[in-house]
Tab-separated table of C-alpha atoms in Angstrom:
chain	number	residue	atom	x	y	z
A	1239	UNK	CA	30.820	-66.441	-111.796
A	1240	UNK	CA	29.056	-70.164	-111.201
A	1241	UNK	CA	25.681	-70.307	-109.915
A	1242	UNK	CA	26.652	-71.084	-106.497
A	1243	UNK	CA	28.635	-67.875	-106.393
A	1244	UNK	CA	25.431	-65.935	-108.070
A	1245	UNK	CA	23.131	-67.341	-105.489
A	1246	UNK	CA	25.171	-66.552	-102.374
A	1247	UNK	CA	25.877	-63.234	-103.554
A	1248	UNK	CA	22.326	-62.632	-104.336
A	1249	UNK	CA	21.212	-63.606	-100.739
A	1250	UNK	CA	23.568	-61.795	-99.151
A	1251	UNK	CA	22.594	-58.657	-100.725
A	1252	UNK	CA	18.581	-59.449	-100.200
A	1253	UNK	CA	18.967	-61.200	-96.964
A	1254	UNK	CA	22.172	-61.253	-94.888
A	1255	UNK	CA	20.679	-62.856	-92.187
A	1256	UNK	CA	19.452	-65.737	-93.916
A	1257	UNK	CA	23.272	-65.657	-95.699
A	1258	UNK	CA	25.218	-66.842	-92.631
A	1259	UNK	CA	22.968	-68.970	-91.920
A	1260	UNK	CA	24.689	-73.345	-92.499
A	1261	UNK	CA	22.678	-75.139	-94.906
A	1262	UNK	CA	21.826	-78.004	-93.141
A	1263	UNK	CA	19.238	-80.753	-94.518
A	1264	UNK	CA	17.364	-81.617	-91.177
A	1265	UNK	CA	15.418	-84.533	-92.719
A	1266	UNK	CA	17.316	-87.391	-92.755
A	1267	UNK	CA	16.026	-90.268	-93.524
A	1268	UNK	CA	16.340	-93.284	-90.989
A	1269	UNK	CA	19.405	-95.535	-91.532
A	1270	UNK	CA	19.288	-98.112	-94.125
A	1271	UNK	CA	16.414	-96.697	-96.149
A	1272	UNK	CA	17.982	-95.483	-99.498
A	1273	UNK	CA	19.109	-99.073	-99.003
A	1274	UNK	CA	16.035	-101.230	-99.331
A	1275	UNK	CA	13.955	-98.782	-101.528
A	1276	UNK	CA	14.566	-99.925	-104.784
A	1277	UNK	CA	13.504	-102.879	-104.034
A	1278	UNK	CA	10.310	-101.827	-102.308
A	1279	UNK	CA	9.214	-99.863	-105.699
A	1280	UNK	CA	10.125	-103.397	-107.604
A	1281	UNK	CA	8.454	-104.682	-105.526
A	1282	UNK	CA	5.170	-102.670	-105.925
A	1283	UNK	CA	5.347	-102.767	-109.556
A	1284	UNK	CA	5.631	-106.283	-109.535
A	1285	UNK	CA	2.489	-106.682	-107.250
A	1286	UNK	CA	0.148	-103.964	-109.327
A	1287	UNK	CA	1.221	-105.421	-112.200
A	1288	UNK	CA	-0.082	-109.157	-110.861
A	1289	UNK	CA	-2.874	-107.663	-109.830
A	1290	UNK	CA	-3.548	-105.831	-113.021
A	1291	UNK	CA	-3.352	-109.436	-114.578
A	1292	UNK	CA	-5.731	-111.134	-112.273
A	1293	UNK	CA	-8.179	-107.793	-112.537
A	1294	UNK	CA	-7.889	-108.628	-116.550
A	1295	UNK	CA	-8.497	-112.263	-116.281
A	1296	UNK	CA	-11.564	-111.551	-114.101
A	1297	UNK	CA	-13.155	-109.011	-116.112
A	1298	UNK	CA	-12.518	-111.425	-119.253
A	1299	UNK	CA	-14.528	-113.875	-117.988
A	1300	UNK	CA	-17.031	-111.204	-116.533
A	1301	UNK	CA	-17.436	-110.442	-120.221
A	1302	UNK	CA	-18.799	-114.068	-121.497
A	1303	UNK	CA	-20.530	-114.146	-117.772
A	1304	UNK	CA	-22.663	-111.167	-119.143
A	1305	UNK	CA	-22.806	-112.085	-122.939
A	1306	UNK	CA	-24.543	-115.704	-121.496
A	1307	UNK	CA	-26.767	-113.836	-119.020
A	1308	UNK	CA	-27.844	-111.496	-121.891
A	1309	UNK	CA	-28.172	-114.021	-124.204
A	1310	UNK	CA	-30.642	-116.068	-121.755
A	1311	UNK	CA	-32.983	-113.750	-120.887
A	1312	UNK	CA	-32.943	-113.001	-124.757
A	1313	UNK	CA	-34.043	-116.335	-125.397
A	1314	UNK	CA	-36.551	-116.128	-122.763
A	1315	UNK	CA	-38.300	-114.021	-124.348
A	1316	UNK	CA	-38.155	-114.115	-127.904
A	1317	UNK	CA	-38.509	-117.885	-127.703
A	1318	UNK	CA	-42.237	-119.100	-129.016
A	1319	UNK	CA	-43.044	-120.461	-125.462
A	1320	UNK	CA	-46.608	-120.506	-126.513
A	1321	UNK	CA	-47.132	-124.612	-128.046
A	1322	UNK	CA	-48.880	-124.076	-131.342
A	1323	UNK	CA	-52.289	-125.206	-130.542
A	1324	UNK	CA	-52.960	-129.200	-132.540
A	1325	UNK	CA	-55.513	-128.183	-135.229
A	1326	UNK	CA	-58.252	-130.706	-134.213
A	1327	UNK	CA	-59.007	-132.232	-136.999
A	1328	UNK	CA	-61.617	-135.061	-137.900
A	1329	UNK	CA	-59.976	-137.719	-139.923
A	1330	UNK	CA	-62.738	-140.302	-141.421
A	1331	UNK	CA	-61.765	-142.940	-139.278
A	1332	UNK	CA	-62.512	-140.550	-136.120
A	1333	UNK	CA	-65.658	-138.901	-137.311
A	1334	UNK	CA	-67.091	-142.394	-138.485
A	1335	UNK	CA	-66.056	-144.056	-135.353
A	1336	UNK	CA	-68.277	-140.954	-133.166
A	1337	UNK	CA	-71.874	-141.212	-132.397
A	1338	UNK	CA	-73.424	-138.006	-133.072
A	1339	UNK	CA	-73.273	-137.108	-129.375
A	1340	UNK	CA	-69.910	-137.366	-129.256
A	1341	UNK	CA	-69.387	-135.673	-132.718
A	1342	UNK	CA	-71.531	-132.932	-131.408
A	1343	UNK	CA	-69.212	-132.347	-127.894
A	1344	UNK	CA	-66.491	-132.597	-130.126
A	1345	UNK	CA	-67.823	-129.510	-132.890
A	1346	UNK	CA	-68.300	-127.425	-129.480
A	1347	UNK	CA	-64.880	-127.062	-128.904
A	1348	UNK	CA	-64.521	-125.232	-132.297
A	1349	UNK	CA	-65.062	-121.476	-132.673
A	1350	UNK	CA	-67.413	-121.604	-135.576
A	1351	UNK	CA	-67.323	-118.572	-137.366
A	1352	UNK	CA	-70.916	-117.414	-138.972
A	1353	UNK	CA	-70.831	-115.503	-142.039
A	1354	UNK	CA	-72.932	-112.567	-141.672
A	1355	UNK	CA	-73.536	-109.953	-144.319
A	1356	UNK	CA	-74.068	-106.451	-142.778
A	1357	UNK	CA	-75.519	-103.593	-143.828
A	1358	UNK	CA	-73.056	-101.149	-144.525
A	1359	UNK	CA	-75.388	-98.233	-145.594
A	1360	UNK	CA	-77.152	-96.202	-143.866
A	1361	UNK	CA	-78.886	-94.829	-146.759
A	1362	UNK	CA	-82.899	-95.220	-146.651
A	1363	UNK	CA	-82.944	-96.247	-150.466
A	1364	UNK	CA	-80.590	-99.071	-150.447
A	1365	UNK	CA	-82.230	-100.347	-147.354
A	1366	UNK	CA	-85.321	-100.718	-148.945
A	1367	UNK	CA	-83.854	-102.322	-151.609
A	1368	UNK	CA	-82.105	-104.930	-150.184
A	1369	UNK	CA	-84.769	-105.629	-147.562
A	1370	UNK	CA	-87.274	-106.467	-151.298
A	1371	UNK	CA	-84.522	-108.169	-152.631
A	1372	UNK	CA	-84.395	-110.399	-149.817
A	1373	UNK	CA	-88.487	-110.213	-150.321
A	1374	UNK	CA	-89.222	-108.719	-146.716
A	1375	UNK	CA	-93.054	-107.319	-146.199
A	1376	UNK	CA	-91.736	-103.830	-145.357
A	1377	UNK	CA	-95.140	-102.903	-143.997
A	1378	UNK	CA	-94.481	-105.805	-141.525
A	1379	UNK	CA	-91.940	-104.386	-140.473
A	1380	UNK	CA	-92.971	-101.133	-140.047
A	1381	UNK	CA	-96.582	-102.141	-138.537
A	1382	UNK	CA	-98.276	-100.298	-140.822
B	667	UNK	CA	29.256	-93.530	-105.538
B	668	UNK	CA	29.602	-93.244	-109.343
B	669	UNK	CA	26.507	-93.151	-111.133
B	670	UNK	CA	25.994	-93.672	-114.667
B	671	UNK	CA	25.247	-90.759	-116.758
B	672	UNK	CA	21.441	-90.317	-117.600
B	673	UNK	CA	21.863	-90.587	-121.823
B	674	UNK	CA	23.502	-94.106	-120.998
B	675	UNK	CA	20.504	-94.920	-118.675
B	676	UNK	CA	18.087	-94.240	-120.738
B	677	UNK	CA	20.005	-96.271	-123.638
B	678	UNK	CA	20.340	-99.260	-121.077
B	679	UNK	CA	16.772	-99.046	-120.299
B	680	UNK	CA	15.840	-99.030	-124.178
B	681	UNK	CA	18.149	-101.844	-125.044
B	682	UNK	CA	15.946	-104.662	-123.313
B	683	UNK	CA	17.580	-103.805	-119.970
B	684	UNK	CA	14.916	-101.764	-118.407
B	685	UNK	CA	14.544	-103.475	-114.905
B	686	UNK	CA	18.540	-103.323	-114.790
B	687	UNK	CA	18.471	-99.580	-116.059
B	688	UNK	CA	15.341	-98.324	-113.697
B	689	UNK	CA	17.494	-99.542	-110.886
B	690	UNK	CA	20.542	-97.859	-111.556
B	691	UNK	CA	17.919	-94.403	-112.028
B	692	UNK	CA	16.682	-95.147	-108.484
B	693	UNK	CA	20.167	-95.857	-106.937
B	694	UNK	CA	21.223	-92.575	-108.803
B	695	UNK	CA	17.911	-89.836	-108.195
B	696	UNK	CA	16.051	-91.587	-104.660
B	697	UNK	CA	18.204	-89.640	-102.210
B	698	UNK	CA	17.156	-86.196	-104.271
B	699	UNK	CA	13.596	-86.752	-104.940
B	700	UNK	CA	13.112	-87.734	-101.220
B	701	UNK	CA	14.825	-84.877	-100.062
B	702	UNK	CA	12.773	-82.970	-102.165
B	703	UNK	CA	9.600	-84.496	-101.035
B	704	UNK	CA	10.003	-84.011	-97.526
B	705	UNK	CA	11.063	-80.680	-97.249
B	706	UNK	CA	7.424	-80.360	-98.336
B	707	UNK	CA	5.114	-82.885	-96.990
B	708	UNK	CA	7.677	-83.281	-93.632
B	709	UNK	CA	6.714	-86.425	-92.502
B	710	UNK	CA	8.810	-89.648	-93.529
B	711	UNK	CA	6.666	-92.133	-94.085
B	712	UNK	CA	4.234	-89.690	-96.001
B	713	UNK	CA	8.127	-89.287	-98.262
B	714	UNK	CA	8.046	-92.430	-98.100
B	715	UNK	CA	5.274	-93.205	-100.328
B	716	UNK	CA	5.260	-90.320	-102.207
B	717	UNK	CA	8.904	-91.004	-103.680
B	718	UNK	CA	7.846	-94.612	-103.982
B	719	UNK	CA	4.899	-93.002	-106.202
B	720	UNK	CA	7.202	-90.991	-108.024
B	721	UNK	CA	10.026	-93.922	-109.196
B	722	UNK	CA	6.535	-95.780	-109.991
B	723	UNK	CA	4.952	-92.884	-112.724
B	724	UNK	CA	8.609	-93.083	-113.679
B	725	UNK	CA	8.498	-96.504	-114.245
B	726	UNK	CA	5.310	-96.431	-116.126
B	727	UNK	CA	6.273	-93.351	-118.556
B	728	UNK	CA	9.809	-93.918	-119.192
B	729	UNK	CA	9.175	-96.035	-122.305
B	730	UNK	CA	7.522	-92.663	-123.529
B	731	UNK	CA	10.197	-90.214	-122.513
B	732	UNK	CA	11.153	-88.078	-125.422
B	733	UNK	CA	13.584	-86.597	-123.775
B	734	UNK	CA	12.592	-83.322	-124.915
B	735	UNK	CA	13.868	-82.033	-121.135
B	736	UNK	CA	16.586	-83.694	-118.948
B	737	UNK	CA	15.786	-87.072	-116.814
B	738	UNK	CA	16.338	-84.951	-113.380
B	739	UNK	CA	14.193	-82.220	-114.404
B	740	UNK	CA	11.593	-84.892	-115.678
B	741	UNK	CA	11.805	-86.999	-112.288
B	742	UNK	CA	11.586	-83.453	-110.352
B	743	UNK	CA	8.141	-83.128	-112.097
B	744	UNK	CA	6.878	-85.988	-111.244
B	745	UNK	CA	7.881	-85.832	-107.705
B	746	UNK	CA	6.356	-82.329	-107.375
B	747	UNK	CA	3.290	-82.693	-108.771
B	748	UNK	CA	2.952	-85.915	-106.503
B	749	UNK	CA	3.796	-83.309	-103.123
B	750	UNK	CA	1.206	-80.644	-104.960
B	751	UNK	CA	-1.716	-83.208	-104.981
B	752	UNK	CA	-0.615	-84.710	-102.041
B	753	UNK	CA	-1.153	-81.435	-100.085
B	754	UNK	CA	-4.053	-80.972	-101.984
B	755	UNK	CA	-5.762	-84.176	-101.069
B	756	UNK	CA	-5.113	-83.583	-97.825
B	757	UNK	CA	-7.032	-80.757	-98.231
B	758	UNK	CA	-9.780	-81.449	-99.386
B	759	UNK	CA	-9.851	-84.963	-96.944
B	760	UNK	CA	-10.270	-82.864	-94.302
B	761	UNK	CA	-12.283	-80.030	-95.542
B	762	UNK	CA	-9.087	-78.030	-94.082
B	763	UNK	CA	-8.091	-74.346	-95.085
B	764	UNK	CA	-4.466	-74.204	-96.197
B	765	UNK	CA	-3.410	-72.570	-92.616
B	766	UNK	CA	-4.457	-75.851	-91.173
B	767	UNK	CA	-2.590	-78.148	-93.003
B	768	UNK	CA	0.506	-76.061	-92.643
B	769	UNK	CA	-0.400	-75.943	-89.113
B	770	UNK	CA	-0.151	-79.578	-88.914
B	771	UNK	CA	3.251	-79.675	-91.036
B	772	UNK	CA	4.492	-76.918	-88.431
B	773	UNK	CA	3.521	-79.714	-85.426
B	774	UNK	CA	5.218	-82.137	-87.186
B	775	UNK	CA	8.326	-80.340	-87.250
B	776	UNK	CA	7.826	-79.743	-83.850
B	777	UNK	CA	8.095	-83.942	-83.596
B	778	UNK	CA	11.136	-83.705	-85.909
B	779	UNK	CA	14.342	-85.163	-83.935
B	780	UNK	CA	16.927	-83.828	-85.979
B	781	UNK	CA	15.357	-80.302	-85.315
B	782	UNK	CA	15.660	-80.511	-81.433
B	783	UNK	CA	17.767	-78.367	-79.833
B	784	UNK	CA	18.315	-76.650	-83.032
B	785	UNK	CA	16.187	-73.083	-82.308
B	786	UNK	CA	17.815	-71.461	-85.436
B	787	UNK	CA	17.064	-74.400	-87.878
B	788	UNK	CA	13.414	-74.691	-86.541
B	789	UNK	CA	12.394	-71.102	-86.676
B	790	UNK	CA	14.004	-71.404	-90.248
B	791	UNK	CA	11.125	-74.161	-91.332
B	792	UNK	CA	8.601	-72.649	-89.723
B	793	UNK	CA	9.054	-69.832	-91.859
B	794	UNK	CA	9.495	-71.799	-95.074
B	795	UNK	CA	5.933	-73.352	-93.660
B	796	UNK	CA	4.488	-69.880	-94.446
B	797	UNK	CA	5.140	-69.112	-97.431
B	798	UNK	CA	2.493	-70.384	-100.506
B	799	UNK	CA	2.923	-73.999	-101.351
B	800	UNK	CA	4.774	-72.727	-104.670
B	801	UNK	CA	6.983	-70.486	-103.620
B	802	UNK	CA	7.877	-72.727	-100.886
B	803	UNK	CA	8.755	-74.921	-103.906
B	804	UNK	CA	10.964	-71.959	-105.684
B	805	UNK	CA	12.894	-71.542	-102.437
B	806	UNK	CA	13.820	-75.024	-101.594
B	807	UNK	CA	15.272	-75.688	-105.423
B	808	UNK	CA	17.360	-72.991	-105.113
B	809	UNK	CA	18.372	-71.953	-101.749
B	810	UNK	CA	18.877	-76.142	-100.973
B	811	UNK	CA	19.272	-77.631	-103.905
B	812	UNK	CA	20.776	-74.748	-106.101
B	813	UNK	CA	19.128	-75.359	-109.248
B	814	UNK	CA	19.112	-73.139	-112.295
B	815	UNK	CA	16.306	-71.059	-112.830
B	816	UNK	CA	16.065	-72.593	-116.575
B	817	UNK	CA	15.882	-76.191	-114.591
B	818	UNK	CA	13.428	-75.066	-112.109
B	819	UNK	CA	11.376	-73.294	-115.390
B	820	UNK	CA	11.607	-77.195	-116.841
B	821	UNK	CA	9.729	-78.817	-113.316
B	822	UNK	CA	7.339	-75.645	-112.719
B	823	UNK	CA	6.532	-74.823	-116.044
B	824	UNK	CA	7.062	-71.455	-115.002
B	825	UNK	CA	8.815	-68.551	-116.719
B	826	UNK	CA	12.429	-68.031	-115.399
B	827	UNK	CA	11.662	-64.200	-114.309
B	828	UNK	CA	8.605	-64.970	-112.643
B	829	UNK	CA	10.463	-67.637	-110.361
B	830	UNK	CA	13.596	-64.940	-110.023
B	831	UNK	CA	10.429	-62.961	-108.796
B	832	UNK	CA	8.823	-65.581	-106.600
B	833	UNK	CA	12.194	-67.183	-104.820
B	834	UNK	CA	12.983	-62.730	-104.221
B	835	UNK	CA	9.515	-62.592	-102.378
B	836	UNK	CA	10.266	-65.790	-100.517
B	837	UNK	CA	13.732	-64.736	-99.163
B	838	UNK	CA	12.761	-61.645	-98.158
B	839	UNK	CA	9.884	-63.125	-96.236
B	840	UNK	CA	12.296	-65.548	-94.555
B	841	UNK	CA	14.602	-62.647	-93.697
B	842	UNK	CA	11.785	-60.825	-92.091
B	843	UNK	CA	10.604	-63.716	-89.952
B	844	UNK	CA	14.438	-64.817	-88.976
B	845	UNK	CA	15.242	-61.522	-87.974
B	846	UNK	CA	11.638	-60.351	-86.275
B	847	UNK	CA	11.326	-61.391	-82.491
């Protein structure tokens, strides 16, 4: 028994109705359409695969767009934009050529850095000692 | 018209003659698959696409075909899961329950020219248009296209007694609805 036979017989037992019933396909499609679809799905292939191309060549240079970009505002800023500031500095012709006026305008401009010696004790004992080593009047000081 | 058989298409298609060979597989499958198709989704132009979908994904995987199952069982597959997520889609597009979207399958039968006139043929699809999306599946591969069950187990992925099971349910549904007033 082929499958045909096996089907039929199997709907006729389950559903005689349904049995005697044509098979009909009701969905035709319109005339001349088995005709040009091949080419239509060539067609579509051909296109995606165009545009799969041109999506690739844009992206590539998308890629080098974005490596520059990053690569600028990199250098923006890790770049030293601050100029190292000239070291002013007095050669002898300069300084000899100045009248002390000028000289002295020109020694504002410099941070001068004083060397001061603190006191980094706060014990009583070393105090006193280093205010007689330096020979303060401690009773001066103190008013007494 | 004679078609090649599908061990010599694939062969063709591996030899360097793919564009030549994926031809001669849409000259020899299209009619099926869109057959297939719109016994589910109805409209034509909706067919339309989706078989043009289908010969695409069959384009795109051939070259990895193992032919582990048969071409036509391998093109079914595609061409069914394209219906299944097309219905799905549709679906979800539309926030629709799955009533509605065989409701508006059921009006486009109702637009169907070849089905005018026809009372017996159109009560007969609006019955198939009740049954699950699956089963409606089951029954049209083997009431219209007489397939195996092991061929229909291939496309479904489904055991061959559950879809002896499923196409039983479907025809006595069908039977029920024919033969109710």
């Amino acid at each position: 028994m082929n499958m045909n036979q096996e089907n039929d017989n199997e709907l006729k037992k389950n559903a005689p109705y349904l049995a005697s019933l044509e098979k009909k396909n009701s969905f035709q499609a319109p005339e001349g359409f088995f005709e040009d679809l091949p080419s239509k799905i060539e067609d579509k292939i051909q296109a995606a695969t165009t545009e799969k191309k041109h999506t690739y060549v844009s992206l590539h240079y998308v890629k080098y767009a974005a490596a520059a970009v990053v690569l600028l505002v990199a250098g923006y800023y890790f770049y030293p934009s601050k100029t190292i500031p000239q070291k002013n500095t007095f050669t002898a012709w300069n300084v000899d050529s100045l009248t002390d006026d000028e000289l002295l305008d020109e020694m504002s401009d410099f941070p001068i850095e004083y060397e001061t010696e603190t006191v980094v004790s706060n014990d009583d004992a070393d105090i006193i000692n280093y205010l007689i080593d330096n020979k303060v009047d401690i009773t001066e000081i103190n008013g007494i | 018209m004679e078609h090649q058989a599908d061990n010599e298409l694939l062969q063709l298609f591996k030899n360097g003659n793919s564009h030549y060979a994926f031809n001669l597989i849409i000259k020899k499958y299209q009619q099926r698959v869109y057959t297939h198709v719109r016994r589910m989704v109805i409209d034509h132009d909706d067919a339309s696409d989706l078989t043009q979908n289908t010969f695409i994904k069959v384009w795109h995987n051939l070259p990895k075909f193992r032919e582990d199952s048969q071409l036509f069982t391998w093109i079914y597959r595609i061409a069914t899961n394209e219906c299944l997520s097309f219905l799905k889609n549709k679906r979800k597009r539309f926030f629709l329950p799955i009533g509605d979207v065989e409701g508006e399958l059921s009006d486009k039968l109702a637009h169907e020219p070849s089905l005018k006139g026809d009372a017996i043929e159109m009560k007969l699809q609006k019955a198939l248009l009740l049954l699950p999306e699956k089963q409606r599946l089951v029954f049209n591969m083997r009431y219209y296209n007489e397939m195996k069950y092991e061929d229909m187990s291939e496309v479904l992925g489904t055991s061959v007694g559950a879809l002896k099971a499923s196409y039983h349910h479907a025809v006595q549904k069908i039977e029920n609805y024919l033969t109710s007033d």
